[in-house]
Short mmCIF file of N, CA, C and O in Angstrom, two decimals:
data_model
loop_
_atom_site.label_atom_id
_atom_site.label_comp_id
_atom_site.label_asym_id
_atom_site.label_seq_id
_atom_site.Cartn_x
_atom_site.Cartn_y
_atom_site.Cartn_z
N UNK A 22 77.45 162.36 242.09
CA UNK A 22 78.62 163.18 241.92
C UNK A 22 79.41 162.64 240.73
O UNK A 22 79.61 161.43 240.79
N UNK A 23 79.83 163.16 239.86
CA UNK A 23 80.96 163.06 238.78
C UNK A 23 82.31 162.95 239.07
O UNK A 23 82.85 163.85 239.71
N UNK A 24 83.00 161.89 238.68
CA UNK A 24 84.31 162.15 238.64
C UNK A 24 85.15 161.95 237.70
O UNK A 24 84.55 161.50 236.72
N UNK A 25 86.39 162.09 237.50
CA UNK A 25 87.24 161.92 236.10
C UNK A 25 88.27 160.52 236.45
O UNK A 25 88.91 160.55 237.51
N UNK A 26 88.37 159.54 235.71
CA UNK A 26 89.16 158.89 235.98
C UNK A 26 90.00 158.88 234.36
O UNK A 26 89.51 159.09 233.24
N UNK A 27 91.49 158.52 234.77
CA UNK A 27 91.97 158.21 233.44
C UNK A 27 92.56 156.82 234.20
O UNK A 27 93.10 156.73 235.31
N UNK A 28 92.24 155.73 233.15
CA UNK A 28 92.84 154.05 233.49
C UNK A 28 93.97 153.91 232.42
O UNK A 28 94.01 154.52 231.35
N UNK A 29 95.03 152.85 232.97
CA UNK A 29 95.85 152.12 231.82
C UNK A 29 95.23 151.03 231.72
O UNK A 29 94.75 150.31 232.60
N UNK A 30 95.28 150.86 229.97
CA UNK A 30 94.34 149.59 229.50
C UNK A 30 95.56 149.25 228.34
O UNK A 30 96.59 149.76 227.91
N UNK A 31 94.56 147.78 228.10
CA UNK A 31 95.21 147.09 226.81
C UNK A 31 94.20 146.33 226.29
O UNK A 31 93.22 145.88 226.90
N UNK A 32 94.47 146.20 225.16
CA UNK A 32 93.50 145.75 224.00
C UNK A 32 92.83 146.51 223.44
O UNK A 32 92.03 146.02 222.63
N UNK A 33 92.84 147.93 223.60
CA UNK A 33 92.20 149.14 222.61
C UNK A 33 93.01 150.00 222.45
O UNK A 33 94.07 149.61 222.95
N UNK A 34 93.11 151.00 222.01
CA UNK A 34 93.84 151.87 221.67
C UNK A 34 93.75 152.92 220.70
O UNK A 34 92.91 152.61 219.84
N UNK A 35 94.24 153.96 220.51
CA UNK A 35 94.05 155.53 219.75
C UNK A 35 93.54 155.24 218.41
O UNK A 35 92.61 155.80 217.83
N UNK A 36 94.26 154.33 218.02
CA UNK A 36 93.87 153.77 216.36
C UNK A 36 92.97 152.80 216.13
O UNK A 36 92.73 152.52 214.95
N UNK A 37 92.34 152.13 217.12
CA UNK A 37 91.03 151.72 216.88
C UNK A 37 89.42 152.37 216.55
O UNK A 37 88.44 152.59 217.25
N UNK A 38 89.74 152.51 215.14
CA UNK A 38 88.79 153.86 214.93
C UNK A 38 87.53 153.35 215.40
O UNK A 38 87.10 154.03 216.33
N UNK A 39 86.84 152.46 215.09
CA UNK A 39 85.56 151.88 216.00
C UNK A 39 85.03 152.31 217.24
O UNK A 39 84.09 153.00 217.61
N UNK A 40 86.15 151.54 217.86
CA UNK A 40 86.50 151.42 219.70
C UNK A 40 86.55 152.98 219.97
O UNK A 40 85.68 153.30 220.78
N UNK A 41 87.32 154.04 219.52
CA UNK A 41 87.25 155.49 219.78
C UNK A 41 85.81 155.91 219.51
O UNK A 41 85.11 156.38 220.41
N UNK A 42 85.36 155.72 218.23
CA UNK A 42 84.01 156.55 217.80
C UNK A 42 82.92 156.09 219.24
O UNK A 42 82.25 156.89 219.88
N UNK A 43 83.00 154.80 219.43
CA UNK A 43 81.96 154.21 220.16
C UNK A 43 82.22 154.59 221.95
O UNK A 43 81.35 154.69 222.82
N UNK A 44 83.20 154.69 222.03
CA UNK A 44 83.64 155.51 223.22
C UNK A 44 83.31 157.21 223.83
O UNK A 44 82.74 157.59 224.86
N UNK A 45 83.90 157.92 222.78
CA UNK A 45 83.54 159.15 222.43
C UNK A 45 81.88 158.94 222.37
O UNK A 45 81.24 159.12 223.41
N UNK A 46 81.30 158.61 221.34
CA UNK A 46 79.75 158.74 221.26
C UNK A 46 79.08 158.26 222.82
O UNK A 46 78.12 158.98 223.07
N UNK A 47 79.23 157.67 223.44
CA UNK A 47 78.82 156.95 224.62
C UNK A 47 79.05 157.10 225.43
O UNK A 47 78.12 157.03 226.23
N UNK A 48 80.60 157.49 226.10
CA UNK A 48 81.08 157.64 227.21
C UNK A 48 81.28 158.95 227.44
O UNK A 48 80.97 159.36 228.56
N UNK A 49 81.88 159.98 226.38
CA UNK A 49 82.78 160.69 226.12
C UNK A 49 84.08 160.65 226.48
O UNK A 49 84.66 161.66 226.87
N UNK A 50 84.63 159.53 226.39
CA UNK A 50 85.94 158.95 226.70
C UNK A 50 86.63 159.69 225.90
O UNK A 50 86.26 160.55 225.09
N UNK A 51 88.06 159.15 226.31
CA UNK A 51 88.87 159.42 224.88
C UNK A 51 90.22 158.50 225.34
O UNK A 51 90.59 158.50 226.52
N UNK A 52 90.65 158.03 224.71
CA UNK A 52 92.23 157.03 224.07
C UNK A 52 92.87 158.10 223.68
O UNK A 52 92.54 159.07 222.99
N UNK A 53 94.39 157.60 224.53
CA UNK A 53 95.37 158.23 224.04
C UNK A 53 96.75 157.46 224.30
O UNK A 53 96.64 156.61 225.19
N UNK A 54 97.74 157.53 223.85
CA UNK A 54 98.54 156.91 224.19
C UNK A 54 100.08 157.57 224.68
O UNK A 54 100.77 157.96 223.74
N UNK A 55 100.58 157.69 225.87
CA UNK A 55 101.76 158.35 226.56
C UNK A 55 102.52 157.27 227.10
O UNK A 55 102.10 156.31 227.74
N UNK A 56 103.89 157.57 226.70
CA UNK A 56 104.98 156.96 227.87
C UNK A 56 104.68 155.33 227.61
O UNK A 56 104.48 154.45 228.44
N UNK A 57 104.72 155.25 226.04
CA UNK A 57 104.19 153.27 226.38
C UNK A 57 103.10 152.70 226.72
O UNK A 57 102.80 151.56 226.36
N UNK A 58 102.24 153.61 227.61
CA UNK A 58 101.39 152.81 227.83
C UNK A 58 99.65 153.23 226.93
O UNK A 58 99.72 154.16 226.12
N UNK A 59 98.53 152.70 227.06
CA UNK A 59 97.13 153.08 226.19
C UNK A 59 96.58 153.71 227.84
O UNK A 59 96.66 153.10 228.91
N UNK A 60 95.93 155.35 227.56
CA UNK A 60 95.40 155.81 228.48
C UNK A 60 94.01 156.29 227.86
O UNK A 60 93.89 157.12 226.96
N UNK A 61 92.94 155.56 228.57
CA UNK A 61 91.58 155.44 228.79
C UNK A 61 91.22 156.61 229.58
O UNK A 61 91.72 156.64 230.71
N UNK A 62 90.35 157.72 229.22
CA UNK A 62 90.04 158.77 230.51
C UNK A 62 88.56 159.27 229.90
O UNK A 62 88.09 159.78 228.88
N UNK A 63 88.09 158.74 231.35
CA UNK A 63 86.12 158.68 231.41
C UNK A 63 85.94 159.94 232.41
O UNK A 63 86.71 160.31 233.30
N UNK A 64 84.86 160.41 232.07
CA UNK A 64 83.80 161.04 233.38
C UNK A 64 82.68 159.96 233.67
O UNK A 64 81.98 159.24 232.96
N UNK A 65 82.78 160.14 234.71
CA UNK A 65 81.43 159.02 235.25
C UNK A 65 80.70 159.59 236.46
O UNK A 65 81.37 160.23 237.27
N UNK A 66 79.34 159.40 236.68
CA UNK A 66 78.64 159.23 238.32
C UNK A 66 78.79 158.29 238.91
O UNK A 66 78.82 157.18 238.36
N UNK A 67 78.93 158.46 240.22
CA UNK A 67 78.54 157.61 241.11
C UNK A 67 78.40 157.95 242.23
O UNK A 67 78.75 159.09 242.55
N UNK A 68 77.91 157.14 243.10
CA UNK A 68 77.78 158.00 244.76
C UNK A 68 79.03 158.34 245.65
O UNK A 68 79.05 159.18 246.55
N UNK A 69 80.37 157.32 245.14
CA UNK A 69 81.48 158.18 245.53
C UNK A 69 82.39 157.33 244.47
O UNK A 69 82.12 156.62 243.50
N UNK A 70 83.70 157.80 245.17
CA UNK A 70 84.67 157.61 243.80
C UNK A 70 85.11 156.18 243.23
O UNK A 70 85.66 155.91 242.16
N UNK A 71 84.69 155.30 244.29
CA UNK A 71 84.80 154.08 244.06
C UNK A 71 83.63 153.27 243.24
O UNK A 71 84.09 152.33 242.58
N UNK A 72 82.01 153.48 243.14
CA UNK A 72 80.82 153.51 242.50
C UNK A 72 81.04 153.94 241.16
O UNK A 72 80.75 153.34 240.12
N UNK A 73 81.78 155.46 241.33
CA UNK A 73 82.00 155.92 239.59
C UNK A 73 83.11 155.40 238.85
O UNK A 73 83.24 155.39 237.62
N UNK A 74 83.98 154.94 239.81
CA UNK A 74 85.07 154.22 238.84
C UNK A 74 84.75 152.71 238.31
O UNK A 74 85.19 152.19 237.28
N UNK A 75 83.46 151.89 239.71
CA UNK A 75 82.81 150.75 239.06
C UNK A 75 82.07 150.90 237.72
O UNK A 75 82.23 150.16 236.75
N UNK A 76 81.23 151.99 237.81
CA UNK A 76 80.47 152.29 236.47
C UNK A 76 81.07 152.68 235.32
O UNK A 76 80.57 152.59 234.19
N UNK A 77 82.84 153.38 235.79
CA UNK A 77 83.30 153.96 234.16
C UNK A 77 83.79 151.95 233.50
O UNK A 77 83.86 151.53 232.35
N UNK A 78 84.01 151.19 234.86
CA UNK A 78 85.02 150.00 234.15
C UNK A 78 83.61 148.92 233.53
O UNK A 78 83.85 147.97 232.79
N UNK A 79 82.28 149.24 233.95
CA UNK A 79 81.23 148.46 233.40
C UNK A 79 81.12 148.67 232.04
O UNK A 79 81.50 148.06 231.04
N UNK A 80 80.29 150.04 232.34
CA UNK A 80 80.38 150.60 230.69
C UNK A 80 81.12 150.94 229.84
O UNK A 80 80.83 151.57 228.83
N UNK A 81 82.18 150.52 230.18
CA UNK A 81 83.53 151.02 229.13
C UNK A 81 83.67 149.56 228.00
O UNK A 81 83.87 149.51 226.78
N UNK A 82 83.39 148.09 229.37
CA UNK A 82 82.95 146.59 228.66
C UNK A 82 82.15 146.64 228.19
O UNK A 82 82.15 145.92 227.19
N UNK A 83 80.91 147.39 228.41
CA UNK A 83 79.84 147.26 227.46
C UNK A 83 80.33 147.52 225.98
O UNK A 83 80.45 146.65 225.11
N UNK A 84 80.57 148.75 225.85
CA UNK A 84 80.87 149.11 224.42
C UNK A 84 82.25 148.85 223.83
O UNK A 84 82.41 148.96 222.61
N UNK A 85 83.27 148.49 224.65
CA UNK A 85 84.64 147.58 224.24
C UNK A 85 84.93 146.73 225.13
O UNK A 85 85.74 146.93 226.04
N UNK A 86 84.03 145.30 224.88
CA UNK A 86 84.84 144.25 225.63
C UNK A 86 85.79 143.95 225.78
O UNK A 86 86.09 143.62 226.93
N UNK A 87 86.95 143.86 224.57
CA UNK A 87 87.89 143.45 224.72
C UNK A 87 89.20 144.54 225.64
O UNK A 87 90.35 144.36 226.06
N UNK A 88 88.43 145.42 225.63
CA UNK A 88 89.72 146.26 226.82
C UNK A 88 89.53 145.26 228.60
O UNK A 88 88.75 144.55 229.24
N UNK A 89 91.12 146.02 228.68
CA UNK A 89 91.79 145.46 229.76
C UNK A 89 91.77 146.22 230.56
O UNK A 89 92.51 147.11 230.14
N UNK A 90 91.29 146.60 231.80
CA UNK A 90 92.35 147.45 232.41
C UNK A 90 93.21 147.08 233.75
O UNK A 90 92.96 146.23 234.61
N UNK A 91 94.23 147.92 233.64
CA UNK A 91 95.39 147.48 234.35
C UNK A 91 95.34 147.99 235.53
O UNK A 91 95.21 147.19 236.46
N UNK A 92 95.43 149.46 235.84
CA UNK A 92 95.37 150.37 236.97
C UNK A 92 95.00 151.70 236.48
O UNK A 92 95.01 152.29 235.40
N UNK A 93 94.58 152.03 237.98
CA UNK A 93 94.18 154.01 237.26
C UNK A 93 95.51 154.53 237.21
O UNK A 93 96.30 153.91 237.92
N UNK A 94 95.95 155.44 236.60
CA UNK A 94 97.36 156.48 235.90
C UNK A 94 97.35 157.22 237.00
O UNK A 94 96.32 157.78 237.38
N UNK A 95 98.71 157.31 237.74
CA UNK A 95 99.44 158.00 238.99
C UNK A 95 98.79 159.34 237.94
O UNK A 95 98.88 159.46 236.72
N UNK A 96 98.22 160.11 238.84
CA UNK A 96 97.98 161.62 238.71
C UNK A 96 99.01 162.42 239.54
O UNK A 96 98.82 162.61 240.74
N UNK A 97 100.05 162.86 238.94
CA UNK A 97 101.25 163.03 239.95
C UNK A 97 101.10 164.71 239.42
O UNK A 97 100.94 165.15 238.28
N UNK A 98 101.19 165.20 240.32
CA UNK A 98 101.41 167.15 240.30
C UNK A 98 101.96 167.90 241.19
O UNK A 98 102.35 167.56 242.31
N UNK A 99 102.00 168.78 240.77
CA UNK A 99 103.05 169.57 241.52
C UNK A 99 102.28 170.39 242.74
O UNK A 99 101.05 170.39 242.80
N UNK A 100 103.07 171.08 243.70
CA UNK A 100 102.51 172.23 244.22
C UNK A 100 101.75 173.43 243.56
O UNK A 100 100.71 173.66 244.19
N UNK A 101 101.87 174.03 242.80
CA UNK A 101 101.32 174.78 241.54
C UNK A 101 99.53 174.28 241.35
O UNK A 101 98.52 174.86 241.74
N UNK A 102 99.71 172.85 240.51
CA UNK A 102 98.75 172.15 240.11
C UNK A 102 97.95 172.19 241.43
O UNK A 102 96.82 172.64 241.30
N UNK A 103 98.35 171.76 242.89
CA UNK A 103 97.30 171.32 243.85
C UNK A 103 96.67 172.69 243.73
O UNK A 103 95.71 172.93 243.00
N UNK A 104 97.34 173.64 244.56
CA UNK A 104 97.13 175.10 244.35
C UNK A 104 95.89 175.49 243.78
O UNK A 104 95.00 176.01 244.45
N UNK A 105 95.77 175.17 242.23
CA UNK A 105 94.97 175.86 241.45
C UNK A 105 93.73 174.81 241.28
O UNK A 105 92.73 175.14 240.65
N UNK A 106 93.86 173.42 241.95
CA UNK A 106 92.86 172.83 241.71
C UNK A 106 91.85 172.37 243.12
O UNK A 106 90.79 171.76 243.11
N UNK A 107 92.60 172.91 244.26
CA UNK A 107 91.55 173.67 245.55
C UNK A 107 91.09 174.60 245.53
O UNK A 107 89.94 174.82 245.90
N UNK A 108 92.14 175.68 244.92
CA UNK A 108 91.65 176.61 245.09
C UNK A 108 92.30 177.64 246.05
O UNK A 108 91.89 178.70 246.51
N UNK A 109 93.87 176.73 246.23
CA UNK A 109 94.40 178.00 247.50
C UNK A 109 95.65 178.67 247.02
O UNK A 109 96.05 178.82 245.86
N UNK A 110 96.16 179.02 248.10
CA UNK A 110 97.52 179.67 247.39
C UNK A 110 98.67 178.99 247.42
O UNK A 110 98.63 178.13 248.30
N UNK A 111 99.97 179.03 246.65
CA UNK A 111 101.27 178.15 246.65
C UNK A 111 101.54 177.96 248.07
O UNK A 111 101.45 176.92 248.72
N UNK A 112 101.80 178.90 248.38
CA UNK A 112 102.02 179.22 249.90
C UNK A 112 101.36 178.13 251.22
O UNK A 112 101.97 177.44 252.03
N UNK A 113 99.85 178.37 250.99
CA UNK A 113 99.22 177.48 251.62
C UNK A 113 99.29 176.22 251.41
O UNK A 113 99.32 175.58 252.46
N UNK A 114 99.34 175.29 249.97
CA UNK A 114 99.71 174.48 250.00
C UNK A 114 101.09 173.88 250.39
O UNK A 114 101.30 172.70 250.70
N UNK A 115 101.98 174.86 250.33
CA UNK A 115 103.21 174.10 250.96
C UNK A 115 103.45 174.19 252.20
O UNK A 115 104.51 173.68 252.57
N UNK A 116 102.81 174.68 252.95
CA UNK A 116 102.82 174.61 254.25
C UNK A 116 101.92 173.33 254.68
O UNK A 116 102.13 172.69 255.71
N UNK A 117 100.74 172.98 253.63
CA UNK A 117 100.38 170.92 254.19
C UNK A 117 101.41 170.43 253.73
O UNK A 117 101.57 169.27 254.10
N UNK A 118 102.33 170.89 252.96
CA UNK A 118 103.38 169.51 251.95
C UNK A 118 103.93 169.51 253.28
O UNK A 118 104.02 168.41 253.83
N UNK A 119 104.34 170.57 253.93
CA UNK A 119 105.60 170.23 255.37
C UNK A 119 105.19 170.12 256.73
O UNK A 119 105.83 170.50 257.71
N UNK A 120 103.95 169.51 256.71
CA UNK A 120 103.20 169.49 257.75
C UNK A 120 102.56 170.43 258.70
O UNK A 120 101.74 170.06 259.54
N UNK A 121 103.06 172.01 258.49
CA UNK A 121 102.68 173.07 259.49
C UNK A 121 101.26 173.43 258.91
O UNK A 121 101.00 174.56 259.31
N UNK A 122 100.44 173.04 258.30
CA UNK A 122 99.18 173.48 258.71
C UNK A 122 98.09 172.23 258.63
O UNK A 122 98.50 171.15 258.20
N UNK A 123 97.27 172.30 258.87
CA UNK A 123 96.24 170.46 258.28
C UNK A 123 94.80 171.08 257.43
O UNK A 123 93.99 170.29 256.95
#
């Protein structure tokens, strides 16, 4: 199964033209940088989300050792966002936000 992770890292970053090309070519990563911090965001396999996030932080050392990473980036969204990325309606989702449905 595939999943998307985006990590906060240090020691690489948007302007490391190298570190990007070799990322992009390999991973299809991509560097970016928001809010202060360097954001790292991989697709990876693995057998679940914890396997693919081992494999995005292996191979990410393979081809840039010197990155860090710190933690994965709060994916914070709204009602709207859940909505459209289950697949249900506003409605339905806010009725799990307030507990009346499971």
């Amino acid at each position: 199964m595939q999943y998307e992770f985006t990590f906060v890292v240090e020691g690489i970053g948007p302007d490391d033209d190298d570190v990007v090309a070799a990322l992009a070519e390999h991973l299809d990563a991509m560097l970016a940088r928001a809010a202060g911090v360097t954001l790292l965001t991989v697709e990876m396999d693995g057998s679940d989300a914890i396997d693919a996030a081992r494999n995005a932080v292996l191979s990410t050392k393979f081809h840039a050792p010197q990155v860090e990473f710190l933690r994965l980036d709060r994916d914070l969204v709204g009602i709207s966002e859940i909505a459209q990325r289950v697949g249900r309606s506003r409605q339905n989702v806010t009725q799990w936000v307030a507990g009346e449905r499971h």
